[in-house]
Amino acid sequence: MPIKTIIIACLLLFGAWKLYGHQQLAAETGQQALYEQQLAALGSKKGITLFTAAWCGYCDKLKERLSASAVPFTEYDVETSPQGKLYGEKSDFNGVPIIVVDGNTIKGYDLNAMPSAFRKAGYHVTGL
């Protein structure tokens, strides 16, 4: 195979690789904007949103109590989900769980705040 053919093939491959990179960046930028919109809407969103971590025992206990009480919730892992990572970067929390109930934020597994927040939102969560 002549060297000219090899060089042309390499240039074509390099161009395809660069084009793919630009497409990926555009897709990621679009997703980032979507995630930012979702998080911005948390202040007015009805329902329960949890920001958790896989290693968090309190997160597991909270999810177990919500599931056992048939209470729906949305969950974002702060270490693995893009929304969770973004929320962690943009907020001032130092731990998990972070619980957003009808736009109100509860930091941590707060037994003083959770029952009344759930009740006020119309959810009956047992075992807290």
mmCIF file of N, CA and C in Angstrom:
data_model
loop_
_atom_site.group_PDB
_atom_site.id
_atom_site.type_symbol
_atom_site.label_atom_id
_atom_site.label_comp_id
_atom_site.label_asym_id
_atom_site.label_seq_id
_atom_site.Cartn_x
_atom_site.Cartn_y
_atom_site.Cartn_z
ATOM 1 N N MET A 1 0.865 -1.176 0.000
ATOM 2 C CA MET A 1 0.000 0.000 0.000
ATOM 3 C C MET A 1 0.906 1.232 0.000
ATOM 4 N N PRO A 2 0.673 2.159 -0.914
ATOM 5 C CA PRO A 2 1.523 3.343 -0.996
ATOM 6 C C PRO A 2 1.322 4.246 0.223
ATOM 7 N N ILE A 3 2.352 4.972 0.551
ATOM 8 C CA ILE A 3 2.341 5.850 1.714
ATOM 9 C C ILE A 3 1.278 6.934 1.588
ATOM 10 N N LYS A 4 1.032 7.385 0.356
ATOM 11 C CA LYS A 4 0.020 8.415 0.118
ATOM 12 C C LYS A 4 -1.362 7.915 0.531
ATOM 13 N N THR A 5 -1.696 6.680 0.245
ATOM 14 C CA THR A 5 -2.980 6.081 0.614
ATOM 15 C C THR A 5 -3.107 5.980 2.135
ATOM 16 N N ILE A 6 -2.038 5.622 2.794
ATOM 17 C CA ILE A 6 -2.032 5.507 4.261
ATOM 18 C C ILE A 6 -2.252 6.880 4.890
ATOM 19 N N ILE A 7 -1.593 7.892 4.359
ATOM 20 C CA ILE A 7 -1.737 9.246 4.901
ATOM 21 C C ILE A 7 -3.167 9.742 4.711
ATOM 22 N N ILE A 8 -3.731 9.515 3.536
ATOM 23 C CA ILE A 8 -5.113 9.941 3.276
ATOM 24 C C ILE A 8 -6.081 9.215 4.214
ATOM 25 N N ALA A 9 -5.874 7.923 4.408
ATOM 26 C CA ALA A 9 -6.736 7.159 5.312
ATOM 27 C C ALA A 9 -6.630 7.691 6.736
ATOM 28 N N CYS A 10 -5.428 8.010 7.168
ATOM 29 C CA CYS A 10 -5.232 8.555 8.520
ATOM 30 C C CYS A 10 -5.923 9.907 8.668
ATOM 31 N N LEU A 11 -5.801 10.756 7.657
ATOM 32 C CA LEU A 11 -6.457 12.061 7.705
ATOM 33 C C LEU A 11 -7.976 11.923 7.741
ATOM 34 N N LEU A 12 -8.511 11.002 6.984
ATOM 35 C CA LEU A 12 -9.954 10.758 7.006
ATOM 36 C C LEU A 12 -10.410 10.253 8.373
ATOM 37 N N LEU A 13 -9.654 9.356 8.947
ATOM 38 C CA LEU A 13 -9.985 8.848 10.284
ATOM 39 C C LEU A 13 -9.916 9.948 11.335
ATOM 40 N N PHE A 14 -8.880 10.787 11.227
ATOM 41 C CA PHE A 14 -8.731 11.894 12.174
ATOM 42 C C PHE A 14 -9.915 12.858 12.046
ATOM 43 N N GLY A 15 -10.311 13.176 10.815
ATOM 44 C CA GLY A 15 -11.455 14.064 10.583
ATOM 45 C C GLY A 15 -12.741 13.477 11.143
ATOM 46 N N ALA A 16 -12.942 12.189 10.946
ATOM 47 C CA ALA A 16 -14.137 11.530 11.478
ATOM 48 C C ALA A 16 -14.130 11.554 13.000
ATOM 49 N N TRP A 17 -12.976 11.341 13.595
ATOM 50 C CA TRP A 17 -12.847 11.361 15.052
ATOM 51 C C TRP A 17 -13.173 12.756 15.597
ATOM 52 N N LYS A 18 -12.673 13.809 14.959
ATOM 53 C CA LYS A 18 -12.947 15.181 15.385
ATOM 54 C C LYS A 18 -14.438 15.513 15.241
ATOM 55 N N LEU A 19 -15.046 15.101 14.138
ATOM 56 C CA LEU A 19 -16.474 15.338 13.916
ATOM 57 C C LEU A 19 -17.301 14.655 15.003
ATOM 58 N N TYR A 20 -16.943 13.413 15.333
ATOM 59 C CA TYR A 20 -17.638 12.681 16.384
ATOM 60 C C TYR A 20 -17.503 13.425 17.716
ATOM 61 N N GLY A 21 -16.321 13.932 18.011
ATOM 62 C CA GLY A 21 -16.098 14.679 19.251
ATOM 63 C C GLY A 21 -16.967 15.921 19.324
ATOM 64 N N HIS A 22 -17.105 16.641 18.218
ATOM 65 C CA HIS A 22 -17.955 17.832 18.194
ATOM 66 C C HIS A 22 -19.422 17.466 18.399
ATOM 67 N N GLN A 23 -19.858 16.374 17.812
ATOM 68 C CA GLN A 23 -21.242 15.933 17.986
ATOM 69 C C GLN A 23 -21.501 15.537 19.435
ATOM 70 N N GLN A 24 -20.538 14.850 20.039
ATOM 71 C CA GLN A 24 -20.685 14.456 21.448
ATOM 72 C C GLN A 24 -20.758 15.675 22.349
ATOM 73 N N LEU A 25 -19.913 16.663 22.090
ATOM 74 C CA LEU A 25 -19.906 17.878 22.897
ATOM 75 C C LEU A 25 -21.239 18.610 22.778
ATOM 76 N N ALA A 26 -21.776 18.690 21.568
ATOM 77 C CA ALA A 26 -23.068 19.346 21.365
ATOM 78 C C ALA A 26 -24.173 18.605 22.111
ATOM 79 N N ALA A 27 -24.150 17.287 22.071
ATOM 80 C CA ALA A 27 -25.156 16.493 22.776
ATOM 81 C C ALA A 27 -25.036 16.691 24.283
ATOM 82 N N GLU A 28 -23.815 16.692 24.798
ATOM 83 C CA GLU A 28 -23.604 16.874 26.233
ATOM 84 C C GLU A 28 -24.034 18.270 26.675
ATOM 85 N N THR A 29 -23.775 19.273 25.852
ATOM 86 C CA THR A 29 -24.176 20.633 26.174
ATOM 87 C C THR A 29 -25.700 20.739 26.241
ATOM 88 N N GLY A 30 -26.377 20.083 25.305
ATOM 89 C CA GLY A 30 -27.843 20.069 25.320
ATOM 90 C C GLY A 30 -28.378 19.366 26.545
ATOM 91 N N GLN A 31 -27.770 18.254 26.920
ATOM 92 C CA GLN A 31 -28.188 17.517 28.120
ATOM 93 C C GLN A 31 -27.942 18.359 29.364
ATOM 94 N N GLN A 32 -26.812 19.053 29.418
ATOM 95 C CA GLN A 32 -26.486 19.891 30.569
ATOM 96 C C GLN A 32 -27.569 20.947 30.767
ATOM 97 N N ALA A 33 -27.999 21.571 29.674
ATOM 98 C CA ALA A 33 -29.043 22.593 29.761
ATOM 99 C C ALA A 33 -30.354 21.989 30.272
ATOM 100 N N LEU A 34 -30.676 20.788 29.810
ATOM 101 C CA LEU A 34 -31.882 20.102 30.271
ATOM 102 C C LEU A 34 -31.802 19.815 31.771
ATOM 103 N N TYR A 35 -30.657 19.334 32.239
ATOM 104 C CA TYR A 35 -30.481 19.035 33.666
ATOM 105 C C TYR A 35 -30.602 20.311 34.497
ATOM 106 N N GLU A 36 -30.041 21.396 34.004
ATOM 107 C CA GLU A 36 -30.126 22.660 34.733
ATOM 108 C C GLU A 36 -31.579 23.128 34.830
ATOM 109 N N GLN A 37 -32.355 22.940 33.759
ATOM 110 C CA GLN A 37 -33.777 23.295 33.791
ATOM 111 C C GLN A 37 -34.535 22.440 34.800
ATOM 112 N N GLN A 38 -34.238 21.135 34.823
ATOM 113 C CA GLN A 38 -34.907 20.243 35.763
ATOM 114 C C GLN A 38 -34.620 20.665 37.199
ATOM 115 N N LEU A 39 -33.370 20.997 37.488
ATOM 116 C CA LEU A 39 -33.005 21.380 38.852
ATOM 117 C C LEU A 39 -33.575 22.743 39.216
ATOM 118 N N ALA A 40 -33.627 23.661 38.263
ATOM 119 C CA ALA A 40 -34.195 24.979 38.534
ATOM 120 C C ALA A 40 -35.681 24.865 38.862
ATOM 121 N N ALA A 41 -36.344 23.883 38.300
ATOM 122 C CA ALA A 41 -37.779 23.693 38.526
ATOM 123 C C ALA A 41 -38.084 23.038 39.869
ATOM 124 N N LEU A 42 -37.071 22.568 40.584
ATOM 125 C CA LEU A 42 -37.321 21.887 41.866
ATOM 126 C C LEU A 42 -38.029 22.785 42.871
ATOM 127 N N GLY A 43 -37.772 24.068 42.821
ATOM 128 C CA GLY A 43 -38.385 24.989 43.770
ATOM 129 C C GLY A 43 -39.892 25.061 43.658
ATOM 130 N N SER A 44 -40.429 24.726 42.495
ATOM 131 C CA SER A 44 -41.877 24.783 42.305
ATOM 132 C C SER A 44 -42.481 23.422 41.981
ATOM 133 N N LYS A 45 -41.661 22.385 41.966
ATOM 134 C CA LYS A 45 -42.131 21.049 41.593
ATOM 135 C C LYS A 45 -42.896 20.398 42.743
ATOM 136 N N LYS A 46 -44.030 19.809 42.418
ATOM 137 C CA LYS A 46 -44.784 19.035 43.401
ATOM 138 C C LYS A 46 -44.193 17.632 43.456
ATOM 139 N N GLY A 47 -44.199 17.046 44.638
ATOM 140 C CA GLY A 47 -43.687 15.695 44.801
ATOM 141 C C GLY A 47 -42.393 15.674 45.601
ATOM 142 N N ILE A 48 -41.772 14.511 45.614
ATOM 143 C CA ILE A 48 -40.572 14.291 46.418
ATOM 144 C C ILE A 48 -39.406 13.960 45.500
ATOM 145 N N THR A 49 -38.312 14.679 45.697
ATOM 146 C CA THR A 49 -37.072 14.406 44.979
ATOM 147 C C THR A 49 -35.990 14.160 46.017
ATOM 148 N N LEU A 50 -35.246 13.078 45.841
ATOM 149 C CA LEU A 50 -34.166 12.722 46.759
ATOM 150 C C LEU A 50 -32.820 12.829 46.049
ATOM 151 N N PHE A 51 -31.846 13.369 46.739
ATOM 152 C CA PHE A 51 -30.462 13.339 46.288
ATOM 153 C C PHE A 51 -29.736 12.432 47.273
ATOM 154 N N THR A 52 -29.216 11.325 46.762
ATOM 155 C CA THR A 52 -28.693 10.260 47.604
ATOM 156 C C THR A 52 -27.299 9.837 47.153
ATOM 157 N N ALA A 53 -26.750 8.862 47.871
ATOM 158 C CA ALA A 53 -25.493 8.212 47.485
ATOM 159 C C ALA A 53 -25.630 6.728 47.813
ATOM 160 N N ALA A 54 -24.974 5.897 47.020
ATOM 161 C CA ALA A 54 -25.091 4.448 47.176
ATOM 162 C C ALA A 54 -24.612 3.967 48.544
ATOM 163 N N TRP A 55 -23.656 4.646 49.135
ATOM 164 C CA TRP A 55 -23.067 4.216 50.404
ATOM 165 C C TRP A 55 -23.822 4.739 51.623
ATOM 166 N N CYS A 56 -24.867 5.542 51.423
ATOM 167 C CA CYS A 56 -25.564 6.231 52.515
ATOM 168 C C CYS A 56 -26.654 5.361 53.138
ATOM 169 N N GLY A 57 -26.457 4.959 54.369
ATOM 170 C CA GLY A 57 -27.443 4.149 55.086
ATOM 171 C C GLY A 57 -28.745 4.895 55.337
ATOM 172 N N TYR A 58 -28.663 6.192 55.660
ATOM 173 C CA TYR A 58 -29.875 6.981 55.868
ATOM 174 C C TYR A 58 -30.675 7.111 54.577
ATOM 175 N N CYS A 59 -29.970 7.212 53.446
ATOM 176 C CA CYS A 59 -30.659 7.271 52.144
ATOM 177 C C CYS A 59 -31.436 5.981 51.910
ATOM 178 N N ASP A 60 -30.785 4.854 52.183
ATOM 179 C CA ASP A 60 -31.436 3.556 52.013
ATOM 180 C C ASP A 60 -32.662 3.440 52.912
ATOM 181 N N LYS A 61 -32.521 3.879 54.157
ATOM 182 C CA LYS A 61 -33.632 3.804 55.103
ATOM 183 C C LYS A 61 -34.797 4.682 54.640
ATOM 184 N N LEU A 62 -34.496 5.882 54.165
ATOM 185 C CA LEU A 62 -35.536 6.784 53.688
ATOM 186 C C LEU A 62 -36.248 6.205 52.467
ATOM 187 N N LYS A 63 -35.485 5.698 51.507
ATOM 188 C CA LYS A 63 -36.093 5.103 50.306
ATOM 189 C C LYS A 63 -36.948 3.897 50.678
ATOM 190 N N GLU A 64 -36.483 3.113 51.640
ATOM 191 C CA GLU A 64 -37.244 1.949 52.097
ATOM 192 C C GLU A 64 -38.570 2.385 52.720
ATOM 193 N N ARG A 65 -38.546 3.435 53.548
ATOM 194 C CA ARG A 65 -39.762 3.930 54.203
ATOM 195 C C ARG A 65 -40.729 4.512 53.177
ATOM 196 N N LEU A 66 -40.219 5.259 52.212
ATOM 197 C CA LEU A 66 -41.093 5.822 51.177
ATOM 198 C C LEU A 66 -41.723 4.717 50.342
ATOM 199 N N SER A 67 -40.930 3.736 49.948
ATOM 200 C CA SER A 67 -41.444 2.626 49.133
ATOM 201 C C SER A 67 -42.467 1.806 49.907
ATOM 202 N N ALA A 68 -42.179 1.524 51.187
ATOM 203 C CA ALA A 68 -43.103 0.742 52.007
ATOM 204 C C ALA A 68 -44.430 1.475 52.215
ATOM 205 N N SER A 69 -44.394 2.806 52.171
ATOM 206 C CA SER A 69 -45.603 3.605 52.329
ATOM 207 C C SER A 69 -46.241 3.937 50.981
ATOM 208 N N ALA A 70 -45.713 3.367 49.893
ATOM 209 C CA ALA A 70 -46.215 3.588 48.530
ATOM 210 C C ALA A 70 -46.211 5.071 48.151
ATOM 211 N N VAL A 71 -45.153 5.760 48.560
ATOM 212 C CA VAL A 71 -44.997 7.179 48.249
ATOM 213 C C VAL A 71 -44.020 7.302 47.085
ATOM 214 N N PRO A 72 -44.453 7.895 45.972
ATOM 215 C CA PRO A 72 -43.565 8.020 44.815
ATOM 216 C C PRO A 72 -42.492 9.089 45.046
ATOM 217 N N PHE A 73 -41.335 8.860 44.481
ATOM 218 C CA PHE A 73 -40.250 9.837 44.580
ATOM 219 C C PHE A 73 -39.322 9.693 43.380
ATOM 220 N N THR A 74 -38.610 10.765 43.117
ATOM 221 C CA THR A 74 -37.585 10.776 42.090
ATOM 222 C C THR A 74 -36.249 10.801 42.813
ATOM 223 N N GLU A 75 -35.306 10.005 42.339
ATOM 224 C CA GLU A 75 -34.008 9.911 43.014
ATOM 225 C C GLU A 75 -32.875 10.232 42.050
ATOM 226 N N TYR A 76 -31.920 11.004 42.549
ATOM 227 C CA TYR A 76 -30.696 11.291 41.813
ATOM 228 C C TYR A 76 -29.506 10.980 42.721
ATOM 229 N N ASP A 77 -28.607 10.148 42.262
ATOM 230 C CA ASP A 77 -27.392 9.836 43.008
ATOM 231 C C ASP A 77 -26.382 10.958 42.761
ATOM 232 N N VAL A 78 -25.865 11.553 43.826
ATOM 233 C CA VAL A 78 -24.965 12.700 43.691
ATOM 234 C C VAL A 78 -23.586 12.321 43.152
ATOM 235 N N GLU A 79 -23.310 11.031 43.088
ATOM 236 C CA GLU A 79 -22.006 10.605 42.582
ATOM 237 C C GLU A 79 -22.076 10.010 41.181
ATOM 238 N N THR A 80 -23.237 9.525 40.772
ATOM 239 C CA THR A 80 -23.303 8.835 39.486
ATOM 240 C C THR A 80 -24.249 9.458 38.472
ATOM 241 N N SER A 81 -25.292 10.153 38.902
ATOM 242 C CA SER A 81 -26.226 10.718 37.924
ATOM 243 C C SER A 81 -25.797 12.145 37.575
ATOM 244 N N PRO A 82 -25.965 12.536 36.320
ATOM 245 C CA PRO A 82 -25.591 13.900 35.938
ATOM 246 C C PRO A 82 -26.366 14.962 36.721
ATOM 247 N N GLN A 83 -27.660 14.721 36.960
ATOM 248 C CA GLN A 83 -28.461 15.677 37.714
ATOM 249 C C GLN A 83 -27.962 15.782 39.152
ATOM 250 N N GLY A 84 -27.641 14.641 39.759
ATOM 251 C CA GLY A 84 -27.142 14.645 41.133
ATOM 252 C C GLY A 84 -25.808 15.353 41.251
ATOM 253 N N LYS A 85 -24.916 15.093 40.314
ATOM 254 C CA LYS A 85 -23.611 15.761 40.322
ATOM 255 C C LYS A 85 -23.778 17.268 40.167
ATOM 256 N N LEU A 86 -24.639 17.677 39.245
ATOM 257 C CA LEU A 86 -24.864 19.096 39.003
ATOM 258 C C LEU A 86 -25.469 19.759 40.236
ATOM 259 N N TYR A 87 -26.438 19.097 40.864
ATOM 260 C CA TYR A 87 -27.053 19.641 42.073
ATOM 261 C C TYR A 87 -25.998 19.805 43.166
ATOM 262 N N GLY A 88 -25.138 18.811 43.295
ATOM 263 C CA GLY A 88 -24.078 18.892 44.290
ATOM 264 C C GLY A 88 -23.126 20.046 44.042
ATOM 265 N N GLU A 89 -22.827 20.312 42.783
ATOM 266 C CA GLU A 89 -21.931 21.411 42.432
ATOM 267 C C GLU A 89 -22.577 22.769 42.669
ATOM 268 N N LYS A 90 -23.875 22.870 42.453
ATOM 269 C CA LYS A 90 -24.554 24.163 42.489
ATOM 270 C C LYS A 90 -25.201 24.477 43.835
ATOM 271 N N SER A 91 -25.205 23.550 44.758
ATOM 272 C CA SER A 91 -25.853 23.806 46.042
ATOM 273 C C SER A 91 -24.822 23.798 47.159
ATOM 274 N N ASP A 92 -25.293 24.114 48.348
ATOM 275 C CA ASP A 92 -24.374 24.247 49.478
ATOM 276 C C ASP A 92 -24.503 23.104 50.487
ATOM 277 N N PHE A 93 -24.896 21.925 50.035
ATOM 278 C CA PHE A 93 -25.034 20.832 50.988
ATOM 279 C C PHE A 93 -23.711 20.087 51.139
ATOM 280 N N ASN A 94 -23.555 19.489 52.321
ATOM 281 C CA ASN A 94 -22.326 18.750 52.615
ATOM 282 C C ASN A 94 -22.554 17.267 52.751
ATOM 283 N N GLY A 95 -23.772 16.816 52.633
ATOM 284 C CA GLY A 95 -24.055 15.397 52.829
ATOM 285 C C GLY A 95 -25.361 15.004 52.177
ATOM 286 N N VAL A 96 -25.706 13.775 52.378
ATOM 287 C CA VAL A 96 -26.946 13.226 51.844
ATOM 288 C C VAL A 96 -27.672 12.516 52.981
ATOM 289 N N PRO A 97 -28.948 12.294 52.876
ATOM 290 C CA PRO A 97 -29.829 12.667 51.783
ATOM 291 C C PRO A 97 -30.205 14.144 51.819
ATOM 292 N N ILE A 98 -30.511 14.648 50.654
ATOM 293 C CA ILE A 98 -31.166 15.944 50.511
ATOM 294 C C ILE A 98 -32.556 15.614 49.985
ATOM 295 N N ILE A 99 -33.559 16.126 50.647
ATOM 296 C CA ILE A 99 -34.940 15.798 50.324
ATOM 297 C C ILE A 99 -35.647 17.085 49.905
ATOM 298 N N VAL A 100 -36.244 17.082 48.732
ATOM 299 C CA VAL A 100 -37.020 18.238 48.288
ATOM 300 C C VAL A 100 -38.477 17.788 48.205
ATOM 301 N N VAL A 101 -39.304 18.390 49.079
ATOM 302 C CA VAL A 101 -40.728 18.042 49.154
ATOM 303 C C VAL A 101 -41.534 19.273 48.753
ATOM 304 N N ASP A 102 -42.203 19.175 47.617
ATOM 305 C CA ASP A 102 -42.998 20.297 47.095
ATOM 306 C C ASP A 102 -42.199 21.603 47.105
ATOM 307 N N GLY A 103 -40.951 21.537 46.701
ATOM 308 C CA GLY A 103 -40.107 22.723 46.595
ATOM 309 C C GLY A 103 -39.362 23.107 47.851
ATOM 310 N N ASN A 104 -39.647 22.463 48.985
ATOM 311 C CA ASN A 104 -38.966 22.763 50.247
ATOM 312 C C ASN A 104 -37.850 21.754 50.484
ATOM 313 N N THR A 105 -36.665 22.236 50.824
ATOM 314 C CA THR A 105 -35.496 21.381 50.978
ATOM 315 C C THR A 105 -35.251 21.023 52.431
ATOM 316 N N ILE A 106 -35.011 19.739 52.658
ATOM 317 C CA ILE A 106 -34.624 19.221 53.968
ATOM 318 C C ILE A 106 -33.231 18.637 53.801
ATOM 319 N N LYS A 107 -32.297 19.118 54.606
ATOM 320 C CA LYS A 107 -30.925 18.631 54.523
ATOM 321 C C LYS A 107 -30.716 17.543 55.561
ATOM 322 N N GLY A 108 -30.407 16.363 55.082
ATOM 323 C CA GLY A 108 -30.139 15.247 55.976
ATOM 324 C C GLY A 108 -31.396 14.496 56.376
ATOM 325 N N TYR A 109 -31.185 13.424 57.117
ATOM 326 C CA TYR A 109 -32.277 12.570 57.593
ATOM 327 C C TYR A 109 -32.821 13.213 58.865
ATOM 328 N N ASP A 110 -33.560 14.300 58.695
ATOM 329 C CA ASP A 110 -34.037 15.126 59.799
ATOM 330 C C ASP A 110 -35.404 14.647 60.279
ATOM 331 N N LEU A 111 -35.419 13.931 61.389
ATOM 332 C CA LEU A 111 -36.667 13.374 61.923
ATOM 333 C C LEU A 111 -37.610 14.445 62.450
ATOM 334 N N ASN A 112 -37.117 15.651 62.661
ATOM 335 C CA ASN A 112 -37.994 16.739 63.085
ATOM 336 C C ASN A 112 -38.713 17.372 61.893
ATOM 337 N N ALA A 113 -38.055 17.422 60.751
ATOM 338 C CA ALA A 113 -38.623 18.109 59.584
ATOM 339 C C ALA A 113 -39.369 17.188 58.624
ATOM 340 N N MET A 114 -38.903 15.960 58.466
ATOM 341 C CA MET A 114 -39.481 15.077 57.440
ATOM 342 C C MET A 114 -40.963 14.760 57.646
ATOM 343 N N PRO A 115 -41.381 14.291 58.823
ATOM 344 C CA PRO A 115 -42.796 13.902 58.961
ATOM 345 C C PRO A 115 -43.771 15.033 58.639
ATOM 346 N N SER A 116 -43.508 16.228 59.132
ATOM 347 C CA SER A 116 -44.433 17.325 58.867
ATOM 348 C C SER A 116 -44.391 17.759 57.397
ATOM 349 N N ALA A 117 -43.216 17.737 56.781
ATOM 350 C CA ALA A 117 -43.116 18.093 55.358
ATOM 351 C C ALA A 117 -43.877 17.094 54.492
ATOM 352 N N PHE A 118 -43.745 15.807 54.806
ATOM 353 C CA PHE A 118 -44.467 14.785 54.036
ATOM 354 C C PHE A 118 -45.971 14.923 54.241
ATOM 355 N N ARG A 119 -46.382 15.130 55.498
ATOM 356 C CA ARG A 119 -47.807 15.277 55.806
ATOM 357 C C ARG A 119 -48.387 16.499 55.094
ATOM 358 N N LYS A 120 -47.679 17.619 55.165
ATOM 359 C CA LYS A 120 -48.130 18.858 54.531
ATOM 360 C C LYS A 120 -48.306 18.680 53.020
ATOM 361 N N ALA A 121 -47.460 17.845 52.417
ATOM 362 C CA ALA A 121 -47.545 17.585 50.973
ATOM 363 C C ALA A 121 -48.585 16.524 50.642
ATOM 364 N N GLY A 122 -49.195 15.938 51.668
ATOM 365 C CA GLY A 122 -50.251 14.954 51.440
ATOM 366 C C GLY A 122 -49.778 13.514 51.407
ATOM 367 N N TYR A 123 -48.594 13.240 51.930
ATOM 368 C CA TYR A 123 -48.052 11.878 51.944
ATOM 369 C C TYR A 123 -48.017 11.360 53.372
ATOM 370 N N HIS A 124 -48.430 10.107 53.523
ATOM 371 C CA HIS A 124 -48.368 9.454 54.830
ATOM 372 C C HIS A 124 -47.213 8.441 54.774
ATOM 373 N N VAL A 125 -46.121 8.791 55.451
ATOM 374 C CA VAL A 125 -44.933 7.931 55.457
ATOM 375 C C VAL A 125 -44.819 7.328 56.856
ATOM 376 N N THR A 126 -44.854 5.999 56.897
ATOM 377 C CA THR A 126 -44.774 5.318 58.192
ATOM 378 C C THR A 126 -43.333 4.921 58.510
ATOM 379 N N GLY A 127 -43.068 4.767 59.778
ATOM 380 C CA GLY A 127 -41.789 4.223 60.216
ATOM 381 C C GLY A 127 -40.649 5.221 60.330
ATOM 382 N N LEU A 128 -40.931 6.508 60.257
ATOM 383 C CA LEU A 128 -39.859 7.498 60.406
ATOM 384 C C LEU A 128 -39.546 7.729 61.856
#
